[in-house]
Coordinates of C-alpha atoms in Angstrom, one line a residue:
Chain A
X1 CA -82.6 -43.9 -70.3
X2 CA -81.0 -43.4 -74.0
X3 CA -79.9 -39.9 -72.2
X4 CA -78.5 -41.5 -69.0
X5 CA -76.1 -44.0 -71.1
X6 CA -74.7 -41.5 -73.1
X7 CA -74.0 -38.9 -70.4
X8 CA -72.5 -41.5 -68.1
X9 CA -70.1 -43.1 -70.7
X10 CA -69.4 -39.9 -72.1
X11 CA -68.4 -37.9 -68.8
X12 CA -65.9 -40.1 -67.3
X13 CA -65.6 -42.0 -70.8
X14 CA -61.8 -40.7 -71.0
X15 CA -60.7 -41.8 -67.6
X16 CA -63.0 -45.2 -68.1
X17 CA -60.8 -46.1 -71.7
X18 CA -57.4 -45.3 -69.5
X19 CA -58.7 -47.5 -67.3
X20 CA -59.7 -50.2 -69.4
X21 CA -56.7 -50.1 -71.5
X22 CA -53.8 -49.7 -68.9
X23 CA -56.1 -52.7 -67.4
X24 CA -55.9 -55.0 -70.4
X25 CA -52.3 -54.7 -70.6
X26 CA -51.8 -55.6 -66.8
X27 CA -53.1 -59.1 -67.5
X28 CA -49.7 -59.6 -68.3
X29 CA -47.8 -57.4 -66.1
X30 CA -45.6 -60.1 -65.0
X31 CA -44.4 -60.6 -68.6
X32 CA -44.0 -56.8 -69.2
X33 CA -41.9 -56.7 -65.4
X34 CA -39.6 -59.7 -67.1
X35 CA -39.5 -57.6 -70.7
X36 CA -38.6 -54.4 -68.9
X37 CA -35.6 -55.8 -66.7
X38 CA -33.8 -57.4 -69.7
X39 CA -30.9 -58.1 -67.6
X40 CA -32.5 -60.6 -65.7
X41 CA -31.9 -64.0 -67.5
X42 CA -35.2 -66.1 -68.7
X43 CA -36.1 -68.3 -66.1
X44 CA -36.9 -72.0 -67.8
X45 CA -38.0 -73.3 -64.5
X46 CA -39.2 -72.1 -61.0
X47 CA -36.3 -71.9 -58.6
X48 CA -37.2 -74.0 -55.3
X49 CA -39.6 -71.5 -53.6
X50 CA -38.1 -72.9 -50.0
X51 CA -34.4 -72.0 -50.7
X52 CA -35.5 -68.5 -52.5
X53 CA -37.2 -67.5 -49.1
X54 CA -34.4 -68.5 -47.1
X55 CA -31.8 -66.6 -49.3
X56 CA -33.9 -63.2 -49.7
X57 CA -35.0 -63.8 -46.1
X58 CA -31.2 -63.6 -44.5
X59 CA -30.5 -60.9 -47.5
X60 CA -33.7 -58.6 -45.5
X61 CA -31.8 -59.7 -42.1
X62 CA -29.0 -57.8 -43.3
X63 CA -30.7 -55.0 -45.3
X64 CA -33.5 -53.8 -42.9
X65 CA -32.4 -54.7 -39.5
X66 CA -35.2 -54.6 -36.5
X67 CA -38.1 -53.9 -39.2
X68 CA -41.3 -54.7 -37.4
X69 CA -42.4 -56.8 -40.5
X70 CA -41.5 -57.7 -43.9
X71 CA -43.3 -59.9 -46.9
X72 CA -41.9 -61.3 -49.8
X73 CA -43.6 -62.5 -53.2
X74 CA -41.8 -65.7 -54.2
X75 CA -40.9 -66.3 -57.6
X76 CA -43.5 -68.8 -59.5
X77 CA -44.0 -69.3 -63.3
X78 CA -44.5 -65.7 -64.3
X79 CA -42.3 -63.9 -62.0
X80 CA -38.5 -64.3 -62.0
X81 CA -37.7 -61.9 -59.1
X82 CA -38.5 -61.4 -55.7
X83 CA -40.8 -58.5 -54.9
X84 CA -40.4 -57.6 -51.0
X85 CA -41.9 -54.9 -49.1
X86 CA -40.8 -54.0 -45.9
X87 CA -42.0 -51.6 -42.6
X88 CA -38.9 -49.5 -41.6
X89 CA -37.8 -49.9 -37.9
X90 CA -38.6 -46.7 -35.9
X91 CA -39.4 -44.0 -38.7
X92 CA -39.9 -40.7 -37.4
X93 CA -42.9 -38.8 -38.3
X94 CA -43.2 -37.9 -41.6
X95 CA -40.3 -40.3 -42.6
X96 CA -40.9 -43.2 -45.4
X97 CA -42.3 -45.6 -43.2
X98 CA -42.2 -48.3 -45.9
X99 CA -39.7 -49.6 -48.4
X100 CA -39.8 -52.0 -51.5
X101 CA -37.2 -53.8 -53.8
X102 CA -37.2 -56.5 -56.3
X103 CA -34.6 -59.3 -55.4
X104 CA -32.6 -62.1 -57.9
X105 CA -33.9 -65.5 -56.7
X106 CA -30.4 -66.7 -57.9
X107 CA -28.6 -64.4 -55.8
X108 CA -30.7 -63.1 -53.1
X109 CA -28.8 -59.8 -53.9
X110 CA -31.3 -56.5 -55.0
X111 CA -31.8 -57.6 -59.1
X112 CA -29.0 -55.6 -60.8
X113 CA -31.0 -54.4 -63.6
X114 CA -31.9 -50.9 -64.5
X115 CA -34.3 -49.5 -62.1
X116 CA -37.9 -49.5 -63.3
X117 CA -41.4 -50.1 -62.2
X118 CA -42.0 -52.6 -65.2
X119 CA -45.7 -53.7 -65.6
X120 CA -46.5 -52.7 -62.6
X121 CA -47.0 -48.9 -63.6
X122 CA -49.3 -49.8 -66.0
X123 CA -51.3 -51.9 -63.2
X124 CA -51.0 -49.0 -60.3
X125 CA -51.9 -46.6 -62.9
X126 CA -55.3 -48.6 -63.5
X127 CA -56.6 -47.9 -60.4
X128 CA -54.9 -45.2 -58.6
X129 CA -53.7 -42.7 -61.8
X130 CA -50.1 -41.1 -61.0
X131 CA -49.1 -37.2 -59.7
X132 CA -51.8 -37.8 -56.5
X133 CA -52.1 -39.0 -53.4
X134 CA -53.6 -42.5 -53.8
X135 CA -56.6 -42.4 -52.2
X136 CA -58.0 -39.5 -54.8
X137 CA -56.8 -41.8 -57.5
X138 CA -59.1 -44.8 -56.1
X139 CA -61.7 -42.2 -55.3
X140 CA -61.8 -41.0 -59.3
X141 CA -61.4 -45.0 -60.3
X142 CA -64.5 -46.0 -58.3
X143 CA -66.7 -43.3 -59.4
X144 CA -65.5 -43.7 -62.9
X145 CA -66.3 -47.5 -62.2
X146 CA -69.6 -46.5 -61.1
X147 CA -70.7 -44.6 -63.8
X148 CA -69.4 -47.7 -66.3
X149 CA -71.9 -49.9 -63.7
X150 CA -74.7 -47.9 -64.5
X151 CA -74.0 -47.5 -68.1
X152 CA -73.7 -50.8 -68.7
X153 CA -77.5 -51.4 -67.5
X154 CA -78.9 -48.6 -68.5
X155 CA -77.1 -49.3 -72.5
X156 CA -78.7 -53.1 -71.8
X157 CA -82.3 -51.2 -70.7
X158 CA -81.8 -49.1 -73.7
X159 CA -81.1 -51.3 -76.2
X160 CA -83.9 -53.8 -75.9
X161 CA -83.4 -56.0 -78.8
X162 CA -80.0 -56.8 -77.7
X163 CA -79.6 -60.1 -79.2
X164 CA -80.9 -58.9 -82.7
X165 CA -78.8 -55.5 -82.7
X166 CA -75.8 -58.4 -82.3
X167 CA -76.3 -60.1 -85.3
X168 CA -76.8 -57.0 -87.1
X169 CA -73.6 -55.3 -88.5
X170 CA -73.8 -52.8 -91.4
X171 CA -70.1 -52.1 -92.8
X172 CA -69.5 -48.4 -93.8
X173 CA -72.6 -46.3 -93.3
X174 CA -71.1 -44.0 -90.9
X175 CA -72.8 -43.5 -87.8
X176 CA -74.7 -46.7 -88.2
X177 CA -71.9 -49.1 -88.3
X178 CA -70.5 -46.8 -85.3
X179 CA -73.3 -47.8 -83.3
X180 CA -73.4 -51.5 -84.8
X181 CA -69.5 -51.4 -83.8
X182 CA -70.9 -50.1 -80.0
X183 CA -73.5 -52.8 -79.5
X184 CA -71.9 -55.5 -81.2
X185 CA -68.8 -55.0 -78.8
X186 CA -70.7 -54.8 -76.0
X187 CA -72.9 -57.3 -76.1
X188 CA -69.9 -59.7 -76.9
X189 CA -68.8 -59.0 -73.9
X190 CA -70.9 -58.1 -71.7
X191 CA -70.8 -61.0 -69.0
X192 CA -67.0 -59.4 -68.8
X193 CA -67.5 -55.8 -69.0
X194 CA -70.5 -56.6 -66.1
X195 CA -68.4 -58.9 -63.9
X196 CA -65.1 -56.6 -64.4
X197 CA -67.0 -53.4 -63.5
X198 CA -68.8 -54.5 -60.6
X199 CA -65.6 -56.8 -59.2
X200 CA -63.6 -53.7 -59.3
X201 CA -65.4 -51.7 -57.1
X202 CA -65.2 -55.0 -54.4
X203 CA -61.5 -54.7 -55.1
X204 CA -61.7 -51.1 -53.1
X205 CA -65.0 -51.5 -51.5
X206 CA -63.8 -51.1 -47.7
X207 CA -62.8 -47.1 -49.1
X208 CA -65.9 -46.9 -50.8
X209 CA -68.3 -48.0 -48.4
X210 CA -66.8 -47.9 -45.1
X211 CA -69.9 -47.7 -42.9
X212 CA -71.1 -50.9 -42.2
X213 CA -67.4 -51.9 -40.9
X214 CA -67.4 -48.6 -39.1
X215 CA -70.8 -49.3 -37.3
X216 CA -70.3 -53.0 -36.8
X217 CA -66.2 -53.6 -35.9
X218 CA -65.2 -51.6 -33.4
X219 CA -62.6 -53.5 -31.0
X220 CA -59.7 -54.6 -31.4
X221 CA -60.1 -58.2 -31.4
X222 CA -63.3 -57.4 -33.8
X223 CA -60.6 -55.8 -36.3
X224 CA -58.5 -58.5 -36.5
X225 CA -60.9 -61.2 -36.8
X226 CA -62.2 -58.8 -40.1
X227 CA -59.1 -58.6 -41.3
X228 CA -58.0 -62.4 -40.9
X229 CA -61.0 -62.7 -43.1
X230 CA -59.2 -60.8 -46.0
X231 CA -55.7 -61.1 -45.6
X232 CA -53.1 -63.2 -45.2
X233 CA -50.9 -60.5 -43.6
X234 CA -50.6 -61.1 -40.0
X235 CA -50.8 -58.0 -37.8
X236 CA -47.5 -57.5 -36.1
X237 CA -47.9 -57.2 -32.0
X238 CA -46.0 -56.5 -29.3
X239 CA -42.3 -57.1 -29.5
X240 CA -41.3 -58.8 -26.3
X241 CA -37.4 -57.0 -26.5
X242 CA -35.7 -60.4 -26.6
X243 CA -33.5 -61.0 -29.2
X244 CA -33.5 -64.2 -30.9
X245 CA -33.0 -65.1 -34.5
X246 CA -35.9 -66.3 -36.5
X247 CA -35.7 -70.3 -37.5
X248 CA -35.2 -71.9 -40.8
X249 CA -37.7 -70.2 -43.3
X250 CA -36.6 -72.5 -45.9
X251 CA -38.6 -75.6 -43.2
X252 CA -41.8 -73.3 -42.7
X253 CA -41.9 -73.0 -47.1
X254 CA -41.2 -76.9 -47.6
X255 CA -44.1 -77.7 -44.5
X256 CA -46.4 -75.4 -47.1
X257 CA -45.0 -76.8 -50.3
X258 CA -46.2 -80.6 -48.8
X259 CA -49.6 -79.0 -48.7
X260 CA -49.9 -76.8 -51.9
X261 CA -47.1 -77.9 -54.2
X262 CA -43.7 -77.2 -54.9
X263 CA -44.8 -74.0 -56.7
X264 CA -47.7 -73.5 -54.6
X265 CA -46.6 -70.9 -52.0
X266 CA -47.1 -67.2 -52.9
X267 CA -46.2 -65.2 -50.1
X268 CA -44.0 -65.1 -46.8
X269 CA -44.6 -62.3 -44.1
X270 CA -42.2 -62.1 -41.2
X271 CA -43.3 -59.6 -38.0
X272 CA -40.6 -58.9 -35.6
X273 CA -37.9 -60.8 -37.3
X274 CA -35.0 -60.8 -34.9
X275 CA -37.5 -60.9 -31.7
X276 CA -38.4 -63.6 -29.7
X277 CA -42.2 -62.4 -30.4
X278 CA -41.7 -63.2 -34.1
X279 CA -44.0 -64.8 -36.6
X280 CA -44.2 -66.1 -39.6
X281 CA -47.1 -66.8 -42.1
X282 CA -46.3 -68.7 -45.6
X283 CA -49.6 -68.1 -47.5
X284 CA -50.4 -70.0 -50.6
X285 CA -50.0 -68.3 -54.1
X286 CA -53.3 -67.3 -56.5
X287 CA -52.2 -69.6 -59.4
X288 CA -55.2 -72.6 -59.8
X289 CA -57.5 -71.4 -57.1
X290 CA -60.4 -68.9 -58.0
X291 CA -60.5 -67.2 -54.7
X292 CA -57.6 -64.8 -53.4
X293 CA -59.3 -65.6 -50.1
X294 CA -56.6 -65.4 -47.4
X295 CA -55.0 -69.5 -47.0
X296 CA -51.8 -69.6 -44.9
X297 CA -49.6 -71.7 -42.2
X298 CA -48.6 -69.0 -39.3
X299 CA -45.5 -70.2 -37.5
X300 CA -43.4 -69.4 -34.0
X301 CA -40.8 -67.4 -35.7
X302 CA -38.1 -68.5 -33.4
X303 CA -38.7 -72.1 -33.4
X304 CA -40.8 -72.9 -36.4
X305 CA -43.4 -74.8 -34.5
X306 CA -46.5 -74.3 -36.7
X307 CA -49.0 -72.5 -35.0
X308 CA -52.2 -72.7 -37.2
X309 CA -53.9 -73.7 -40.7
X310 CA -55.5 -70.7 -42.2
X311 CA -57.3 -72.3 -44.9
X312 CA -61.0 -71.1 -44.7
X313 CA -63.1 -68.0 -44.3
X314 CA -66.8 -67.4 -44.0
X315 CA -68.9 -67.3 -46.9
X316 CA -69.4 -63.4 -47.6
X317 CA -65.2 -63.5 -47.2
X318 CA -65.2 -66.4 -49.9
X319 CA -67.3 -64.2 -52.1
X320 CA -65.3 -61.8 -51.9
X321 CA -62.4 -63.8 -52.2
X322 CA -64.0 -65.1 -55.7
X323 CA -65.0 -61.5 -56.9
X324 CA -61.5 -60.2 -56.2
X325 CA -60.2 -63.3 -58.2
X326 CA -61.8 -62.7 -61.0
X327 CA -60.8 -59.6 -61.6
X328 CA -57.3 -59.8 -61.4
X329 CA -57.4 -63.5 -63.2
X330 CA -54.2 -64.1 -61.5
X331 CA -55.7 -68.0 -61.0
X332 CA -55.5 -68.0 -65.1
X333 CA -53.7 -70.3 -66.9
X334 CA -51.9 -69.0 -70.1
X335 CA -55.4 -69.6 -72.0
X336 CA -57.8 -67.8 -69.9
X337 CA -55.4 -65.2 -69.4
X338 CA -55.1 -64.2 -73.3
X339 CA -59.3 -64.7 -73.4
X340 CA -59.4 -62.1 -70.4
X341 CA -56.5 -60.3 -72.1
X342 CA -58.6 -60.1 -75.8
X343 CA -62.2 -59.7 -74.4
X344 CA -60.9 -56.8 -72.1
X345 CA -59.3 -55.5 -75.4
X346 CA -63.2 -55.9 -76.9
X347 CA -64.2 -53.7 -73.5
X348 CA -61.8 -51.1 -74.3
X349 CA -62.8 -50.7 -78.2
X350 CA -66.5 -50.5 -76.5
X351 CA -65.3 -47.4 -74.5
X352 CA -63.7 -45.9 -77.5
X353 CA -66.4 -46.9 -80.0
X354 CA -68.7 -45.1 -77.6
X355 CA -66.5 -41.8 -77.6
X356 CA -66.3 -41.6 -80.8
X357 CA -69.9 -42.1 -81.5
X358 CA -70.7 -38.9 -79.9
X359 CA -68.8 -36.9 -82.1
X360 CA -70.0 -38.9 -85.0
X361 CA -73.6 -38.5 -84.2
X362 CA -73.1 -34.9 -82.8
X363 CA -71.2 -33.9 -86.6
X364 CA -74.8 -34.9 -88.3
X365 CA -76.5 -32.4 -85.7
X366 CA -74.2 -29.3 -86.4
X367 CA -75.9 -26.3 -87.5
X368 CA -72.6 -25.4 -89.8
X369 CA -70.3 -28.7 -89.7
X370 CA -66.9 -25.9 -90.5
X371 CA -67.4 -24.4 -87.0
X372 CA -69.1 -26.6 -84.4
X373 CA -69.5 -25.3 -81.3
X374 CA -66.9 -25.5 -78.3
X375 CA -68.3 -28.7 -76.5
X376 CA -67.6 -30.4 -79.6
X377 CA -64.0 -29.3 -79.9
X378 CA -63.3 -30.1 -76.4
X379 CA -65.0 -33.7 -76.8
X380 CA -63.3 -34.3 -80.2
X381 CA -59.6 -33.4 -79.2
X382 CA -59.8 -35.5 -76.0
X383 CA -60.6 -38.6 -77.9
X384 CA -57.6 -38.3 -80.1
X385 CA -55.5 -38.1 -76.8
X386 CA -57.2 -40.4 -75.2
X387 CA -57.3 -42.8 -77.4
X388 CA -54.8 -42.5 -80.4
X389 CA -52.3 -40.8 -77.7
X390 CA -52.6 -43.2 -75.0
X391 CA -51.7 -45.8 -77.7
X392 CA -48.3 -43.8 -78.5
X393 CA -47.8 -42.4 -74.9
X394 CA -48.0 -46.3 -73.5
X395 CA -45.4 -47.6 -76.9
X396 CA -43.3 -44.5 -76.0
X397 CA -43.0 -45.7 -72.4
X398 CA -41.5 -49.5 -73.2
X399 CA -39.1 -47.2 -75.6
X400 CA -38.0 -45.1 -72.6
X401 CA -37.5 -48.5 -70.6
X402 CA -34.8 -49.3 -73.6
X403 CA -33.4 -45.8 -74.2
X404 CA -32.8 -43.9 -71.1
X405 CA -29.2 -44.8 -69.3
X406 CA -29.1 -47.0 -66.7
X407 CA -27.3 -44.5 -64.7
X408 CA -30.2 -41.7 -65.1
X409 CA -30.9 -40.6 -61.1
X410 CA -34.6 -41.4 -60.6
X411 CA -34.1 -43.7 -63.7
X412 CA -37.6 -45.9 -62.9
X413 CA -39.9 -42.4 -62.4
X414 CA -38.7 -40.6 -65.8
X415 CA -39.7 -43.3 -67.3
X416 CA -43.2 -42.6 -66.5
X417 CA -42.9 -38.7 -67.0
X418 CA -41.8 -39.9 -70.1
X419 CA -45.1 -41.5 -70.9
X420 CA -46.9 -38.2 -69.5
X421 CA -45.2 -35.9 -71.4
X422 CA -45.5 -37.9 -74.3
X423 CA -49.0 -38.2 -73.5
X424 CA -49.4 -34.4 -73.0
X425 CA -48.0 -33.5 -76.3
X426 CA -50.6 -35.8 -78.1
X427 CA -53.2 -33.7 -76.4
X428 CA -50.9 -30.4 -77.8
X429 CA -50.9 -32.1 -81.3
X430 CA -54.3 -33.1 -81.1
X431 CA -55.4 -29.8 -80.5
X432 CA -53.0 -27.8 -83.0
X433 CA -54.0 -30.0 -86.1
X434 CA -57.1 -30.4 -88.3
X435 CA -58.9 -33.4 -86.5
X436 CA -58.8 -36.3 -88.7
X437 CA -55.0 -35.5 -89.7
X438 CA -54.5 -35.8 -86.3
X439 CA -56.5 -38.8 -85.8
X440 CA -54.4 -40.7 -88.4
X441 CA -50.8 -39.1 -87.6
X442 CA -51.5 -40.4 -84.2
X443 CA -52.4 -43.7 -85.1
X444 CA -49.6 -44.1 -87.7
X445 CA -47.2 -42.9 -85.1
X446 CA -48.2 -45.7 -82.5
X447 CA -48.3 -48.2 -85.3
X448 CA -44.3 -47.4 -86.2
X449 CA -43.2 -47.1 -82.4
X450 CA -44.8 -50.5 -81.7
X451 CA -43.8 -51.7 -85.1
X452 CA -40.3 -50.4 -84.3
X453 CA -40.1 -51.9 -80.7
X454 CA -38.5 -55.3 -81.5
X455 CA -35.6 -53.7 -83.6
X456 CA -35.2 -51.4 -80.7
X457 CA -34.8 -54.7 -78.6
X458 CA -33.0 -56.3 -80.6
X459 CA -30.5 -53.1 -80.7
X460 CA -30.4 -52.2 -77.2
X461 CA -30.2 -55.7 -75.6
X462 CA -28.8 -59.1 -75.4
X463 CA -32.2 -61.0 -76.6
X464 CA -33.4 -60.0 -79.8
X465 CA -36.3 -62.1 -81.1
X466 CA -33.9 -64.6 -83.1
X467 CA -31.9 -65.3 -79.7
X468 CA -35.3 -65.6 -78.0
X469 CA -36.5 -67.9 -80.5
X470 CA -33.6 -70.2 -80.1
X471 CA -33.7 -70.2 -76.2
X472 CA -37.2 -70.8 -76.1
X473 CA -37.6 -67.4 -74.3
X474 CA -41.6 -67.0 -75.0
X475 CA -42.3 -64.1 -72.6
X476 CA -40.0 -62.2 -75.3
X477 CA -40.8 -64.0 -78.1
X478 CA -44.7 -63.2 -77.4
X479 CA -43.7 -59.5 -76.3
X480 CA -42.4 -58.7 -80.2
X481 CA -45.1 -60.6 -81.9
X482 CA -47.3 -58.5 -79.4
X483 CA -45.9 -55.3 -80.7
X484 CA -46.4 -56.1 -84.2
X485 CA -50.1 -57.2 -83.9
X486 CA -50.7 -54.2 -82.1
X487 CA -48.7 -52.1 -84.7
X488 CA -50.9 -54.1 -87.7
X489 CA -54.4 -53.5 -85.3
X490 CA -53.2 -49.3 -85.3
X491 CA -52.3 -49.6 -89.0
X492 CA -55.4 -50.9 -90.2
X493 CA -57.4 -48.6 -87.4
X494 CA -55.2 -45.4 -89.3
X495 CA -56.1 -46.8 -93.0
X496 CA -59.6 -46.6 -92.1
X497 CA -59.7 -43.3 -90.3
X498 CA -58.4 -41.9 -93.3
X499 CA -61.0 -43.2 -95.7
X500 CA -63.8 -42.4 -93.6
X501 CA -66.1 -39.8 -95.0
X502 CA -68.2 -38.4 -92.5
X503 CA -71.3 -37.5 -93.8
X504 CA -72.1 -33.7 -92.8
X505 CA -75.7 -33.7 -93.4
X506 CA -78.0 -36.3 -92.4
X507 CA -78.8 -37.9 -95.6
X508 CA -82.7 -38.8 -95.2
X509 CA -83.5 -40.4 -98.3
X510 CA -81.6 -42.8 -100.2
X511 CA -78.3 -43.1 -98.7
X512 CA -75.4 -41.4 -101.4
X513 CA -73.1 -43.7 -102.3
X514 CA -71.8 -45.1 -98.7
X515 CA -71.2 -48.3 -99.9
X516 CA -67.7 -49.8 -101.1
X517 CA -65.7 -47.0 -101.8
X518 CA -62.7 -48.1 -104.1
X519 CA -59.7 -49.2 -102.0
X520 CA -57.0 -46.6 -102.0
X521 CA -59.4 -44.4 -101.6
X522 CA -57.3 -41.7 -99.8
X523 CA -59.8 -38.9 -101.6
X524 CA -60.0 -37.4 -98.5
X525 CA -58.4 -34.3 -97.5
X526 CA -59.2 -31.7 -94.9
X527 CA -58.2 -28.4 -95.2
Chain B
X1 CA -83.5 -11.7 -66.8
X2 CA -86.8 -14.3 -67.3
X3 CA -84.8 -16.1 -69.9
X4 CA -82.2 -17.1 -67.2
X5 CA -85.3 -17.8 -64.5
X6 CA -86.9 -20.2 -67.3
X7 CA -83.8 -21.9 -67.6
X8 CA -83.2 -22.8 -64.0
X9 CA -87.0 -24.1 -63.8
X10 CA -86.6 -26.0 -66.5
X11 CA -83.1 -27.4 -65.4
X12 CA -84.4 -27.3 -62.2
X13 CA -86.1 -31.2 -62.2
X14 CA -83.0 -32.2 -64.3
X15 CA -80.5 -31.3 -61.4
X16 CA -82.8 -32.3 -58.7
X17 CA -82.7 -36.1 -60.3
X18 CA -79.2 -35.9 -60.8
X19 CA -78.4 -35.1 -56.8
X20 CA -80.9 -37.6 -56.3
X21 CA -78.8 -40.1 -58.4
X22 CA -75.4 -39.3 -57.4
X23 CA -76.1 -38.2 -53.4
X24 CA -79.5 -39.6 -53.2
X25 CA -78.1 -43.4 -54.9
X26 CA -75.1 -43.3 -52.5
X27 CA -76.7 -42.2 -49.2
X28 CA -79.4 -45.4 -50.1
X29 CA -76.4 -47.4 -50.7
X30 CA -74.8 -46.3 -47.3
X31 CA -77.9 -47.1 -45.7
X32 CA -78.3 -50.4 -47.2
X33 CA -74.6 -51.8 -46.0
X34 CA -75.6 -50.7 -42.5
X35 CA -78.6 -52.0 -42.7
X36 CA -77.2 -55.9 -43.1
X37 CA -75.8 -56.1 -40.4
X38 CA -78.9 -56.2 -38.5
X39 CA -79.4 -59.5 -40.0
X40 CA -78.8 -62.8 -38.0
X41 CA -75.3 -63.7 -39.4
X42 CA -71.7 -62.7 -37.7
X43 CA -70.6 -59.3 -38.0
X44 CA -67.4 -59.8 -40.7
X45 CA -69.8 -62.0 -43.3
X46 CA -72.6 -58.9 -42.7
X47 CA -70.4 -56.3 -43.3
X48 CA -68.6 -57.4 -46.3
X49 CA -72.3 -58.9 -47.7
X50 CA -73.0 -55.0 -47.0
X51 CA -70.8 -53.7 -48.8
X52 CA -70.5 -56.4 -52.1
X53 CA -74.7 -55.5 -52.3
X54 CA -73.9 -51.4 -51.9
X55 CA -72.6 -50.9 -55.5
X56 CA -75.8 -53.0 -56.9
X57 CA -77.9 -51.4 -54.8
X58 CA -76.5 -47.9 -55.8
X59 CA -77.0 -48.7 -59.6
X60 CA -80.5 -49.7 -59.3
X61 CA -81.1 -46.6 -57.6
X62 CA -79.7 -44.6 -60.2
X63 CA -81.4 -46.4 -62.8
X64 CA -84.6 -45.6 -60.4
X65 CA -84.2 -42.4 -60.5
X66 CA -83.8 -41.8 -64.6
X67 CA -86.8 -44.2 -65.3
X68 CA -89.6 -42.7 -63.2
X69 CA -91.7 -40.0 -65.2
X70 CA -90.6 -36.9 -62.4
X71 CA -87.7 -35.9 -59.9
X72 CA -90.8 -36.0 -57.2
X73 CA -91.9 -39.6 -57.9
X74 CA -87.6 -40.2 -58.2
X75 CA -87.4 -39.1 -54.5
X76 CA -90.2 -40.5 -53.5
X77 CA -88.8 -43.8 -54.3
X78 CA -85.7 -43.5 -52.3
X79 CA -87.3 -42.3 -49.1
X80 CA -90.0 -45.4 -49.5
X81 CA -87.0 -47.6 -49.4
X82 CA -84.5 -45.5 -46.9
X83 CA -87.2 -46.0 -44.1
X84 CA -87.2 -49.7 -43.1
X85 CA -83.4 -49.4 -44.0
X86 CA -83.0 -46.9 -41.8
X87 CA -84.8 -48.7 -39.6
X88 CA -83.0 -51.6 -39.2
X89 CA -79.2 -49.4 -39.3
X90 CA -80.6 -47.1 -36.4
X91 CA -81.1 -51.1 -34.6
X92 CA -77.3 -51.5 -35.1
X93 CA -75.3 -48.7 -35.4

């Protein structure tokens, strides 16, 4: 069982580490997106959603006439732009049938800010990666999550004395300390790790386990009934062909606001707008309710007459809604979100310490520590690039957001290319340098990039830290402070790595001076 | 040559277990997700229940495969569970 734990942990460990870390920062993806569009002013109050919905709907009527369906995510406490997604009318086969964009709630027009995917890049990378078909990415993520689930269960079985281990911590004892750190991190967040892994599988379960659906849902009516249990997206029926303008979207959203509160509306979807057969769904937002199950009002598009209120689904669908919501944590207030972030960071560290432990353990068993075998080398170098290198690459992504010229063609994608180029360079660096130096250099580089990010922000935007503090702009203040906190974390890791003395031979009997080494004992220089 | 044959023989049970865990486990989970449809609950609820439960079945199957004493037992265990599930699944497919 211990071998099973080691191998399922290692084989997809690097993928899992990247998923964990990008997923962790995704709890602040809305804030990241705001930081990455500094031209959009800070939003001190949530604008009236009904007015904004009408404004952007009018814009879409002009922008994508004849679209069979569009959907708006309205602004809320964490979003100062409107995200719209639409199907394109009469797209020929092979043409893009979908479009998307961000709109300014104040003007209704496309946001006049630098082109960026914002925090959505980390969010999407977290479960479908990049440079590959979305479905492939999601399958890889699913397989990794399944490995993780097995690693968690087998880990609990391996460490039977799990709570004793939790209270045993041996500092500065090489492999023992790594093991203790791994155990402490794992046990501390165990309910979270188990929940997040399982619910992650649940978010994409229709892809991974389609068989029940194929066997049980066959007719179009059954499929419609099934989909209604899962989402507030109303399916476009047949257009009548008869032109008729949409009734007031503002009035429809008002009715929803009366039900769910002024800022409680999440999404407005219209099918066949401009046609007599138009339908509009106004869906409730995720804030303040611990379920993602659909709640929405359905309107006749041309008259604005309320057709149906959908506020309940079956027990299994509600369970799924809760599991889904637990994974995304969008229901949370800021305290809960910080807890999510911290315990998720602990999960990232659990995967990271697990990966490092493999090399620490193996190093002691090597016949000749000076010339380890190929497998050891591969694991060691991949660890460097996937742990320290990922921090460097993620920081570089934020640097690219501030440094790439706004006029650059395909700018949003170049931010992403920048992330991957830097990440590839860290792998190259990890291969070329002695392992320990590579670790230390990359950790210092990550610390430096993070520490200087607030400086770069001050130099390239109108919103430096002192200004944000004066304006009470907590998104920008939080981002700057977070960068420094993370820079400090990386600096501590760099110093500890530098001081770390690998034990090359199994020290069976009395452990030689492993206790406290003198501070500043940077005695250790390989090569 | 003999060393290669010997290696294959010694790796055989491990490979067999890995196959049982990866593919046998998935097959069992998929079978369970369909078998749930035989329960007297509405179709959409049964489908969702099956999907949600399938990952727990998968994880349990993998643990079982590596917990028992031999590869043969691992496969036997999977088959014992698969039999009634197949019957239930067959009744609704």
